[in-house]
Coordinates of C-alpha atoms in Angstrom, one line a residue:
M1 CA 99.3 173.4 58.3
S2 CA 97.3 170.9 60.3
F3 CA 95.4 168.3 58.4
S4 CA 92.4 166.0 58.6
F5 CA 91.1 163.1 56.6
N6 CA 87.7 161.6 56.5
F7 CA 88.0 157.9 56.1
D8 CA 88.3 155.0 58.6
V9 CA 91.7 153.3 58.7
E10 CA 93.5 151.2 61.2
L11 CA 95.7 154.1 62.1
T12 CA 97.3 155.5 65.3
T13 CA 99.6 158.4 65.9
K14 CA 102.2 158.8 68.6
G15 CA 103.9 161.9 69.8
Q16 CA 107.6 162.2 70.4
Q17 CA 107.3 160.9 73.9
G18 CA 105.3 157.9 72.7
E19 CA 101.9 158.9 74.0
E20 CA 99.2 157.5 71.7
S21 CA 96.4 159.8 70.4
K22 CA 93.3 159.1 68.5
P23 CA 93.4 159.3 64.7
Q24 CA 92.0 162.5 63.2
T25 CA 88.7 161.8 61.4
G26 CA 87.3 165.2 60.8
K27 CA 84.9 165.6 58.0
Q28 CA 86.6 168.6 56.4
D29 CA 88.4 168.0 53.1
Y30 CA 91.2 170.4 52.0
A31 CA 91.2 171.5 48.5
A32 CA 94.2 173.7 47.7
K33 CA 93.4 177.3 48.5
P34 CA 94.7 179.8 46.0
V35 CA 95.6 183.4 46.8
P36 CA 92.6 185.6 45.9
G37 CA 92.8 186.7 42.3
N38 CA 95.4 184.1 41.6
N39 CA 94.9 182.0 38.4
T40 CA 96.1 178.6 37.4
T41 CA 98.8 179.8 35.1
P42 CA 102.3 178.8 36.4
A43 CA 105.0 181.5 36.9
E44 CA 106.7 182.6 33.7
T45 CA 110.1 181.7 35.0
V46 CA 110.7 178.1 35.9
K47 CA 112.3 177.1 39.2
A48 CA 115.7 175.5 38.5
A49 CA 116.1 172.0 39.7
V50 CA 118.8 171.4 42.4
E51 CA 120.0 168.3 44.1
H52 CA 120.2 168.5 47.9
H53 CA 122.7 166.5 49.9
P54 CA 122.5 165.6 53.6
P55 CA 124.8 167.9 55.5
A56 CA 128.1 166.4 56.8
D57 CA 126.8 166.8 60.4
P58 CA 123.0 166.3 60.2
H59 CA 122.5 166.6 64.0
F60 CA 121.3 170.2 63.8
L61 CA 118.4 169.2 61.5
L62 CA 116.8 167.3 64.4
N63 CA 117.7 169.6 67.2
D64 CA 114.6 170.0 69.4
A65 CA 112.6 168.2 66.8
V66 CA 109.1 167.2 67.8
S67 CA 107.9 164.2 65.8
E68 CA 104.8 162.1 65.5
T69 CA 104.3 158.6 64.2
V70 CA 101.7 157.2 61.8
T71 CA 100.9 153.5 61.7
I72 CA 98.6 152.0 59.2
G73 CA 97.9 148.3 59.5
T74 CA 101.0 146.2 59.0
L75 CA 103.0 149.0 57.4
P76 CA 106.2 150.0 59.2
P77 CA 105.7 153.0 61.4
L78 CA 106.5 156.3 59.7
H79 CA 108.0 159.2 61.7
F80 CA 107.7 162.8 60.6
L81 CA 108.0 166.3 62.1
N82 CA 104.8 167.4 63.8
E83 CA 103.1 169.9 61.6
S84 CA 101.7 172.2 64.3
V85 CA 105.1 172.5 65.9
F86 CA 106.7 173.1 62.5
E87 CA 104.2 175.9 61.9
R88 CA 104.9 177.6 65.2
T89 CA 108.7 177.4 64.7
A90 CA 108.6 178.5 61.1
S91 CA 110.2 181.9 61.8
E92 CA 113.2 180.2 63.3
R93 CA 113.9 178.1 60.1
D94 CA 116.1 178.9 57.1
D95 CA 113.9 179.8 54.2
N96 CA 115.6 181.4 51.3
E97 CA 112.3 181.2 49.3
R98 CA 110.3 183.0 52.0
I99 CA 107.5 180.6 51.6
L100 CA 107.0 180.0 55.3
S101 CA 106.3 183.7 56.0
R102 CA 104.3 184.2 52.8
T103 CA 101.9 181.3 53.4
A104 CA 101.4 182.4 57.0
A105 CA 100.7 186.0 56.0
Q106 CA 98.3 185.0 53.2
S107 CA 96.7 182.1 55.0
S108 CA 97.2 180.0 51.9
D109 CA 98.1 176.4 51.3
L110 CA 99.1 177.2 47.7
I111 CA 100.7 180.1 45.9
S112 CA 101.0 179.1 42.3
G113 CA 104.5 179.1 41.0
V114 CA 105.8 180.1 44.4
Y115 CA 104.7 177.5 46.9
E116 CA 103.0 174.2 45.8
G117 CA 101.7 172.9 49.1
G118 CA 104.6 170.6 50.2
L119 CA 104.5 171.6 53.9
K120 CA 101.2 169.8 54.5
V121 CA 100.5 166.1 54.7
W122 CA 97.4 165.9 52.5
E123 CA 94.5 163.4 52.8
C124 CA 95.2 161.5 49.6
T125 CA 98.7 160.5 50.9
Y126 CA 96.9 158.5 53.6
D127 CA 94.5 157.0 51.1
L128 CA 97.5 155.7 49.1
L129 CA 99.3 154.4 52.2
E130 CA 96.2 152.4 53.1
L131 CA 95.8 151.0 49.6
L132 CA 99.5 149.9 49.6
E133 CA 99.0 148.1 52.9
R134 CA 95.8 146.5 51.7
E135 CA 97.2 145.4 48.3
G136 CA 100.6 144.2 49.7
E137 CA 102.8 146.2 47.3
T138 CA 106.4 145.1 47.6
F139 CA 109.5 147.3 47.3
G140 CA 112.4 144.9 47.6
G141 CA 115.2 146.0 45.2
K142 CA 113.1 148.5 43.4
M143 CA 113.8 152.1 42.2
V144 CA 111.2 154.5 43.6
L145 CA 110.5 158.1 43.0
D146 CA 108.3 160.2 45.3
L147 CA 107.3 163.0 43.0
G148 CA 105.9 166.1 44.7
C149 CA 106.9 164.4 47.9
G150 CA 106.3 167.0 50.6
A151 CA 106.9 165.3 53.9
G152 CA 108.0 162.2 51.9
L153 CA 105.9 159.6 53.7
L154 CA 105.4 157.5 50.5
G155 CA 109.1 157.4 49.7
L156 CA 109.9 156.7 53.3
L157 CA 107.6 153.7 53.3
A158 CA 109.5 152.3 50.3
L159 CA 112.8 153.1 52.0
K160 CA 111.8 151.2 55.1
S161 CA 110.4 148.3 53.0
G162 CA 113.6 147.4 51.1
A163 CA 113.7 149.6 48.0
S164 CA 117.2 149.8 46.5
Q165 CA 116.9 153.5 45.8
V166 CA 114.4 156.2 46.7
H167 CA 114.4 159.6 45.2
F168 CA 112.4 162.5 46.6
Q169 CA 111.3 165.6 44.6
D170 CA 109.4 168.7 45.6
Y171 CA 108.9 172.1 44.0
N172 CA 110.3 174.0 46.9
S173 CA 113.9 173.7 48.3
T174 CA 112.6 174.8 51.7
V175 CA 110.3 171.8 51.8
I176 CA 113.2 169.4 50.9
E177 CA 115.7 171.0 53.4
Q178 CA 113.4 171.7 56.3
L179 CA 110.9 168.8 56.1
T180 CA 111.8 165.9 53.7
L181 CA 115.4 165.5 54.6
P182 CA 114.8 165.8 58.4
N183 CA 112.0 163.2 58.1
A184 CA 114.4 160.8 56.2
L185 CA 117.0 161.3 58.9
L186 CA 114.4 160.9 61.6
N187 CA 113.3 157.5 60.3
C188 CA 116.9 156.3 59.9
Q189 CA 117.8 157.5 63.4
V190 CA 114.8 155.8 65.0
E191 CA 115.3 152.6 63.0
G192 CA 119.0 152.6 64.0
E193 CA 118.1 152.9 67.7
E194 CA 115.5 150.2 67.3
E195 CA 118.0 147.9 65.7
E196 CA 120.5 148.7 68.5
E197 CA 117.9 147.9 71.1
K198 CA 117.0 144.6 69.4
G199 CA 120.6 143.7 69.3
R200 CA 121.0 144.3 73.1
K201 CA 117.9 142.2 73.8
G202 CA 119.2 139.4 71.6
K203 CA 122.6 139.5 73.2
K204 CA 120.9 139.4 76.7
R205 CA 119.0 136.3 75.8
G206 CA 121.9 134.5 74.2
L207 CA 124.7 135.2 76.7
Q208 CA 122.6 134.9 79.9
E209 CA 123.9 136.0 83.3
E210 CA 127.6 136.6 82.4
D211 CA 126.6 139.2 79.9
D212 CA 123.8 140.8 81.8
E213 CA 126.2 143.0 83.7
T214 CA 127.7 144.1 80.3
I215 CA 124.2 145.0 79.1
I216 CA 123.4 146.9 82.3
E217 CA 126.7 148.8 81.9
E218 CA 125.8 149.7 78.3
D219 CA 122.5 151.0 79.5
K220 CA 124.2 153.0 82.2
V221 CA 126.6 154.4 79.7
K222 CA 123.7 155.3 77.4
K223 CA 121.9 157.1 80.3
D224 CA 125.1 158.9 81.3
E225 CA 125.5 160.0 77.7
E226 CA 121.9 161.4 77.6
A227 CA 122.6 163.3 80.9
K228 CA 125.7 165.0 79.6
S229 CA 125.5 168.7 78.8
D230 CA 125.4 169.9 75.2
E231 CA 129.0 171.3 75.6
E232 CA 130.3 167.9 76.8
K233 CA 128.6 166.2 73.9
K234 CA 130.1 168.7 71.4
N235 CA 133.6 168.1 72.8
E236 CA 133.3 164.4 72.6
Q237 CA 131.9 164.5 69.1
K238 CA 135.0 166.5 68.1
K239 CA 137.2 163.9 69.7
E240 CA 135.3 161.2 67.9
G241 CA 136.2 162.7 64.6
E242 CA 139.8 163.1 65.5
Y243 CA 140.6 159.9 67.4
G244 CA 138.0 157.2 67.0
S245 CA 134.7 155.9 65.7
P246 CA 131.4 157.7 66.4
S247 CA 128.8 156.3 68.8
P248 CA 126.0 154.0 67.4
K249 CA 123.4 156.8 67.7
R250 CA 125.7 159.2 65.8
Q251 CA 126.3 156.5 63.2
A252 CA 122.5 156.3 62.8
L253 CA 122.5 160.0 61.9
D254 CA 125.6 160.0 59.8
P255 CA 124.8 159.6 56.1
S256 CA 128.1 157.8 55.4
Q257 CA 127.3 155.2 58.1
H258 CA 123.6 154.5 57.3
T259 CA 123.1 152.4 54.1
K260 CA 119.5 153.4 53.8
L261 CA 120.1 157.1 53.8
T262 CA 122.8 156.6 51.1
C263 CA 120.1 155.0 49.0
C264 CA 118.3 158.4 48.9
R265 CA 118.5 161.4 46.7
F266 CA 116.7 164.7 47.2
F267 CA 115.7 167.2 44.5
S268 CA 113.8 170.5 44.3
G269 CA 112.6 172.5 41.3
D270 CA 109.8 172.3 38.8
W271 CA 109.2 169.1 36.9
I272 CA 110.6 170.5 33.6
T273 CA 114.0 171.3 35.1
F274 CA 114.0 168.2 37.3
L275 CA 113.5 166.0 34.3
A276 CA 116.3 167.8 32.4
L277 CA 118.7 167.5 35.4
V278 CA 118.1 163.8 35.7
L279 CA 118.4 163.1 32.0
K280 CA 121.9 164.7 32.0
E281 CA 123.1 161.6 33.8
D282 CA 124.8 159.0 31.7
L283 CA 122.6 156.3 33.3
F284 CA 119.6 158.2 34.3
P285 CA 117.2 156.3 36.5
K286 CA 114.2 154.4 35.3
Y287 CA 111.8 154.0 38.2
D288 CA 109.9 150.8 39.0
I289 CA 107.4 152.8 41.1
I290 CA 106.5 156.5 41.0
F291 CA 104.3 157.9 43.7
T292 CA 102.6 161.2 43.2
S293 CA 99.9 162.5 45.6
E294 CA 97.7 165.6 45.2
T295 CA 99.7 166.9 42.2
I296 CA 97.0 167.2 39.5
Y297 CA 95.2 170.2 41.0
N298 CA 96.5 172.6 38.3
T299 CA 95.8 171.8 34.6
A300 CA 98.7 174.1 33.6
Y301 CA 101.2 171.5 35.0
Y302 CA 99.7 168.4 33.3
S303 CA 102.1 168.4 30.3
A304 CA 105.3 168.7 32.5
L305 CA 104.0 165.9 34.8
H306 CA 103.1 163.6 31.9
D307 CA 106.5 164.1 30.3
T308 CA 108.3 163.4 33.6
L309 CA 106.3 160.2 34.1
H310 CA 106.8 159.2 30.4
R311 CA 110.5 159.6 30.4
L312 CA 111.3 158.2 33.9
L313 CA 109.0 155.3 34.4
A314 CA 110.5 151.8 33.7
P315 CA 108.9 149.8 30.9
R316 CA 107.0 147.6 33.3
G317 CA 106.8 150.2 36.1
V318 CA 103.7 151.6 37.8
V319 CA 102.6 155.1 38.7
Y320 CA 100.5 155.4 41.8
L321 CA 98.4 158.6 41.7
A322 CA 96.3 159.7 44.7
T323 CA 94.0 162.7 44.0
K324 CA 90.7 164.4 44.8
A325 CA 88.0 164.2 42.2
H326 CA 88.1 168.0 41.8
Y327 CA 90.1 170.9 43.3
F328 CA 87.8 173.9 43.8
G329 CA 89.5 177.2 43.1
V330 CA 92.3 175.8 40.9
G331 CA 90.3 173.8 38.4
G332 CA 92.1 170.5 38.2
G333 CA 91.1 167.0 39.2
L334 CA 90.9 163.4 38.2
H335 CA 88.4 163.8 35.3
L336 CA 90.4 166.4 33.5
F337 CA 93.7 164.5 34.0
E338 CA 92.1 161.3 32.9
Q339 CA 91.0 163.0 29.7
F340 CA 94.5 164.4 29.2
I341 CA 96.1 161.0 29.6
E342 CA 93.6 159.4 27.2
D343 CA 94.4 162.1 24.6
K344 CA 98.1 161.5 24.9
G345 CA 97.7 157.8 24.4
V346 CA 100.8 156.7 26.3
F347 CA 99.3 155.3 29.6
D348 CA 96.5 153.1 30.6
M349 CA 94.8 154.2 33.8
E350 CA 93.2 151.8 36.3
K351 CA 91.0 153.1 39.2
L352 CA 92.0 151.2 42.3
W353 CA 89.9 152.8 45.0
V354 CA 87.3 155.5 45.4
V355 CA 86.7 157.2 48.7
D356 CA 83.1 158.6 48.6
Q357 CA 83.0 160.3 52.0
G358 CA 83.1 164.1 51.8
L359 CA 84.9 165.4 48.7
Q360 CA 85.4 162.3 46.6
R361 CA 89.0 161.0 46.4
H362 CA 90.7 158.4 44.2
V363 CA 93.7 156.2 44.0
V364 CA 94.7 155.1 40.4
A365 CA 97.5 153.2 38.8
M366 CA 99.1 154.1 35.5
H367 CA 101.0 151.7 33.2
F368 CA 102.4 152.1 29.8
K369 CA 100.1 150.9 27.0
T370 CA 101.4 147.8 25.3
T371 CA 102.7 149.7 22.3
N372 CA 104.4 152.4 24.4
K373 CA 106.9 150.7 26.7
S374 CA 109.9 152.9 26.0

């Protein structure tokens, strides 16, 4: 599940311990690889949509997590589970769909109707991140949907940039539970720790010498806390729930204590049932921005994708689509989708960026036509 991308961006990655590594700039492009003999027809039975909620105690989701950080230009750093480690530890993870074992056994990044590629971070996601940085897209107060989210980097950017709500959707529940949700928690945790560190530094500058001892003591307490055994931590966490408030770090992980995480919702299922589930709500969301990356590889899904975008995009909203020009082996690509959109007559499509290196890639924007704003 490792990835590479073949364009030059101002991008660095850092491992969990902070060591900086060179960006990957390999010339290989990944088109989705179908199972031999597989066709582009979706499964006869649809995958029912389900909303996933962060667990009451999310600590276990990040136990022994190994993360990396991607930084593009002036965008906030985005933290996500390391893909190589995720792959090596797949057998230890909960997977009711059995997609982890099946993709490993079949050496496939796509099993149509079973697994739709959400465990990879695909090249076009980075194309779209770079374009958003370059164009200066703003998210303050906006409703955002990351459709076919996978690791959720696009939605996490919106979350960390002031969006009022960010909803994540992926075909597979395993992807949401084992990758998207942990990544959201990881970014909230790291941000909470960074804010705590900034607060300590600000306090140190403002209160000078008399508070230096307090800050030193806080650091000592933090180091003592890190040195405690797992059993001691469990006992103290139990006491926190019975007698007092949780520690700042625990607050950063606790959905009820972190406003940004409470702005998120997580869904799995195919687009047909996802749309139906959302439309059941009395005040179903209309999104100002919908992100969708590497989702038009299969022409059989175009109708469901179009209906979802049509029904859920706000009248003046924008869809950002990142895609390859063509997906060998599965048949989809920008030209066929562009023709589909033109035939439907609902959206105008604007090409924002073309990456010509290797297999051609595109970032496009879609808006409602003037006469179709509802």
